[in-house]
Amino acid sequence: MAITNLQLSVVFLLAILSIAHSQPRNIFLPVTKDQSTLQYVTQIKLGTPPVSRSLVVDLGGRGPWIDCDQIYKSSTYKPVLCGSEVCSFSKIQFCFVCYAAQRPGCNNTRICDITPINTVTDNFFVPAGELATDKVSVKTFSGARSGPDVILPRLILSCAPNALLEGLAAGTTGMAYLDGSPNGLPNQFSSAIGSRLPRIFALCLPSTPNKRGAILFGSPPYIFHTNVNKSNQQDLSTELTYTRLIINPDSPESFQRGVRSTEYYVSLKSILVNKMPVSINSTLLTLASGGTKISTAKPYTVLETSIYKSLASAFSKHMAAMKITKVAPVAPFTECFSTDNLAYTALGPDVPVIGLTFEDGAAWEMYGYNSMAEVSKRALCLAFVDGGSAMGTKLVIGGRQLEDVLLQFDLRALRLGFTRSLIWGDHACENFAA
């Protein structure tokens, strides 16, 4: 029987749909912890030919930046012209011309002017950096299945001077920002791939330099295996508790008042130690007074002085009741304790549980694994830091408290998902299955 053209077309269309459906739909970036700086570092392949670049990861900023003072050669590097679509999309208001030796980062035509910021040191340089685009190669996955690397033809980034690398982990050449701006990686990856990659990403930070975590762009499932059995796999997105993400209309990080923040704020209501509320001025937790945000640029949670003192006092009283003695402080910590009478569990040192409760009723509990830092074989310290009385954002949840916890940032629904410590279920961030 002869096959008609219509039948051939249907077969061809079904084949295309089958291939498209089978293709991995999410993007995966590995993340490691630098031992010296405690910063989190990822790798992406940039340019033509592709070169692996190590970038410090942060939830803040406004799109990725690269050091272009050092040799940056790529045949697909393109400066963004003033008045172009990309310049407008990036909400750039200024342009400049560079008359020095022509290279990436310096072109003698009117180029979009952007100020890259090192959010670890809060440094920036003027004149600002050149906005540009280049190809990027990234890994893909679907569920527990790894996929091929895919090339995205246009990653928007900015060129920065070499001096901006000061304070970053050795070997890194810039920063990869997961912020909510148009040029943040979540929005850029979603725009490049389309509806198959919604504006959702998950973050799972490793606790030690010899382990690998994951940044997962796209919808669940997020499949992790247990520590003892790789065949025992679980979608950890089913363990998420949700609270709302807040857009701060007046960013404390901006140079100008009234600039909308691109960072991730939450509506913290109270802090607890062993389920007992800590006495603090709750007004400080409101967005109008500075509020609470999440930042991987800070190695430990930082609190405004009065909040920190109340937390430290309450925690120390509970430790004293457990007959755990104080020892001399070790910077940057003030509350340090002897390990002589301290018991240990699967969740780390057996210390009072620190809880964060949010206005919508969600609760996040932190056990010794995330709340303490080992400073010697005989001493542990409360891994929270006094940020001073002049902090803009009054509480910044930092890296140590986020390690081996799965976080999901849903930029469509404006909500944050978080699990309890993955240690509860014999999991770890290094166990991402794909």
JSON list of N, CA and C in Angstrom, two decimals, residues 325-331 333-338 375-376 379-381:
[
{"chain": "A", "resi": 325, "resn": "THR", "atom": "N", "xyz": [30.42, 24.71, 78.26]},
{"chain": "A", "resi": 325, "resn": "THR", "atom": "CA", "xyz": [31.13, 25.90, 78.71]},
{"chain": "A", "resi": 325, "resn": "THR", "atom": "C", "xyz": [31.62, 26.75, 77.54]},
{"chain": "A", "resi": 326, "resn": "LYS", "atom": "N", "xyz": [31.69, 28.05, 77.80]},
{"chain": "A", "resi": 326, "resn": "LYS", "atom": "CA", "xyz": [32.19, 28.98, 76.81]},
{"chain": "A", "resi": 326, "resn": "LYS", "atom": "C", "xyz": [33.72, 28.96, 76.79]},
{"chain": "A", "resi": 327, "resn": "VAL", "atom": "N", "xyz": [34.28, 29.27, 75.61]},
{"chain": "A", "resi": 327, "resn": "VAL", "atom": "CA", "xyz": [35.73, 29.44, 75.47]},
{"chain": "A", "resi": 327, "resn": "VAL", "atom": "C", "xyz": [35.97, 30.78, 74.79]},
{"chain": "A", "resi": 328, "resn": "ALA", "atom": "N", "xyz": [37.22, 31.15, 74.64]},
{"chain": "A", "resi": 328, "resn": "ALA", "atom": "CA", "xyz": [37.57, 32.45, 74.05]},
{"chain": "A", "resi": 328, "resn": "ALA", "atom": "C", "xyz": [37.01, 32.54, 72.63]},
{"chain": "A", "resi": 329, "resn": "PRO", "atom": "N", "xyz": [36.48, 33.70, 72.25]},
{"chain": "A", "resi": 329, "resn": "PRO", "atom": "CA", "xyz": [35.93, 33.87, 70.89]},
{"chain": "A", "resi": 329, "resn": "PRO", "atom": "C", "xyz": [37.02, 33.79, 69.83]},
{"chain": "A", "resi": 330, "resn": "VAL", "atom": "N", "xyz": [36.62, 33.36, 68.65]},
{"chain": "A", "resi": 330, "resn": "VAL", "atom": "CA", "xyz": [37.50, 33.29, 67.50]},
{"chain": "A", "resi": 330, "resn": "VAL", "atom": "C", "xyz": [36.83, 34.06, 66.37]},
{"chain": "A", "resi": 331, "resn": "ALA", "atom": "N", "xyz": [37.48, 35.12, 65.91]},
{"chain": "A", "resi": 331, "resn": "ALA", "atom": "CA", "xyz": [36.89, 35.98, 64.87]},
{"chain": "A", "resi": 331, "resn": "ALA", "atom": "C", "xyz": [36.56, 35.17, 63.62]},
{"chain": "A", "resi": 333, "resn": "PHE", "atom": "N", "xyz": [33.56, 35.23, 65.01]},
{"chain": "A", "resi": 333, "resn": "PHE", "atom": "CA", "xyz": [32.50, 34.81, 65.93]},
{"chain": "A", "resi": 333, "resn": "PHE", "atom": "C", "xyz": [32.74, 35.35, 67.33]},
{"chain": "A", "resi": 334, "resn": "THR", "atom": "N", "xyz": [31.67, 35.50, 68.10]},
{"chain": "A", "resi": 334, "resn": "THR", "atom": "CA", "xyz": [31.80, 35.95, 69.49]},
{"chain": "A", "resi": 334, "resn": "THR", "atom": "C", "xyz": [31.37, 34.88, 70.49]},
{"chain": "A", "resi": 335, "resn": "GLU", "atom": "N", "xyz": [30.54, 33.92, 70.05]},
{"chain": "A", "resi": 335, "resn": "GLU", "atom": "CA", "xyz": [30.03, 32.89, 70.96]},
{"chain": "A", "resi": 335, "resn": "GLU", "atom": "C", "xyz": [30.64, 31.55, 70.61]},
{"chain": "A", "resi": 336, "resn": "CYS", "atom": "N", "xyz": [31.65, 31.15, 71.38]},
{"chain": "A", "resi": 336, "resn": "CYS", "atom": "CA", "xyz": [32.36, 29.90, 71.11]},
{"chain": "A", "resi": 336, "resn": "CYS", "atom": "C", "xyz": [32.31, 29.00, 72.35]},
{"chain": "A", "resi": 337, "resn": "PHE", "atom": "N", "xyz": [32.33, 27.68, 72.11]},
{"chain": "A", "resi": 337, "resn": "PHE", "atom": "CA", "xyz": [32.05, 26.72, 73.18]},
{"chain": "A", "resi": 337, "resn": "PHE", "atom": "C", "xyz": [33.00, 25.53, 73.11]},
{"chain": "A", "resi": 338, "resn": "SER", "atom": "N", "xyz": [33.28, 24.99, 74.28]},
{"chain": "A", "resi": 338, "resn": "SER", "atom": "CA", "xyz": [34.10, 23.79, 74.37]},
{"chain": "A", "resi": 338, "resn": "SER", "atom": "C", "xyz": [33.30, 22.58, 73.87]},
{"chain": "A", "resi": 375, "resn": "VAL", "atom": "N", "xyz": [36.14, 25.62, 64.86]},
{"chain": "A", "resi": 375, "resn": "VAL", "atom": "CA", "xyz": [37.32, 26.48, 64.77]},
{"chain": "A", "resi": 375, "resn": "VAL", "atom": "C", "xyz": [38.58, 25.77, 65.27]},
{"chain": "A", "resi": 376, "resn": "SER", "atom": "N", "xyz": [38.40, 24.65, 65.97]},
{"chain": "A", "resi": 376, "resn": "SER", "atom": "CA", "xyz": [39.52, 23.80, 66.39]},
{"chain": "A", "resi": 376, "resn": "SER", "atom": "C", "xyz": [38.94, 22.45, 66.81]},
{"chain": "A", "resi": 379, "resn": "ALA", "atom": "N", "xyz": [36.88, 23.26, 69.99]},
{"chain": "A", "resi": 379, "resn": "ALA", "atom": "CA", "xyz": [35.96, 24.39, 70.11]},
{"chain": "A", "resi": 379, "resn": "ALA", "atom": "C", "xyz": [35.08, 24.54, 68.87]},
{"chain": "A", "resi": 380, "resn": "LEU", "atom": "N", "xyz": [33.82, 24.92, 69.13]},
{"chain": "A", "resi": 380, "resn": "LEU", "atom": "CA", "xyz": [32.86, 25.25, 68.08]},
{"chain": "A", "resi": 380, "resn": "LEU", "atom": "C", "xyz": [32.30, 26.64, 68.37]},
{"chain": "A", "resi": 381, "resn": "CYS", "atom": "N", "xyz": [31.92, 27.35, 67.30]},
{"chain": "A", "resi": 381, "resn": "CYS", "atom": "CA", "xyz": [31.35, 28.68, 67.48]},
{"chain": "A", "resi": 381, "resn": "CYS", "atom": "C", "xyz": [29.99, 28.77, 66.81]}
]
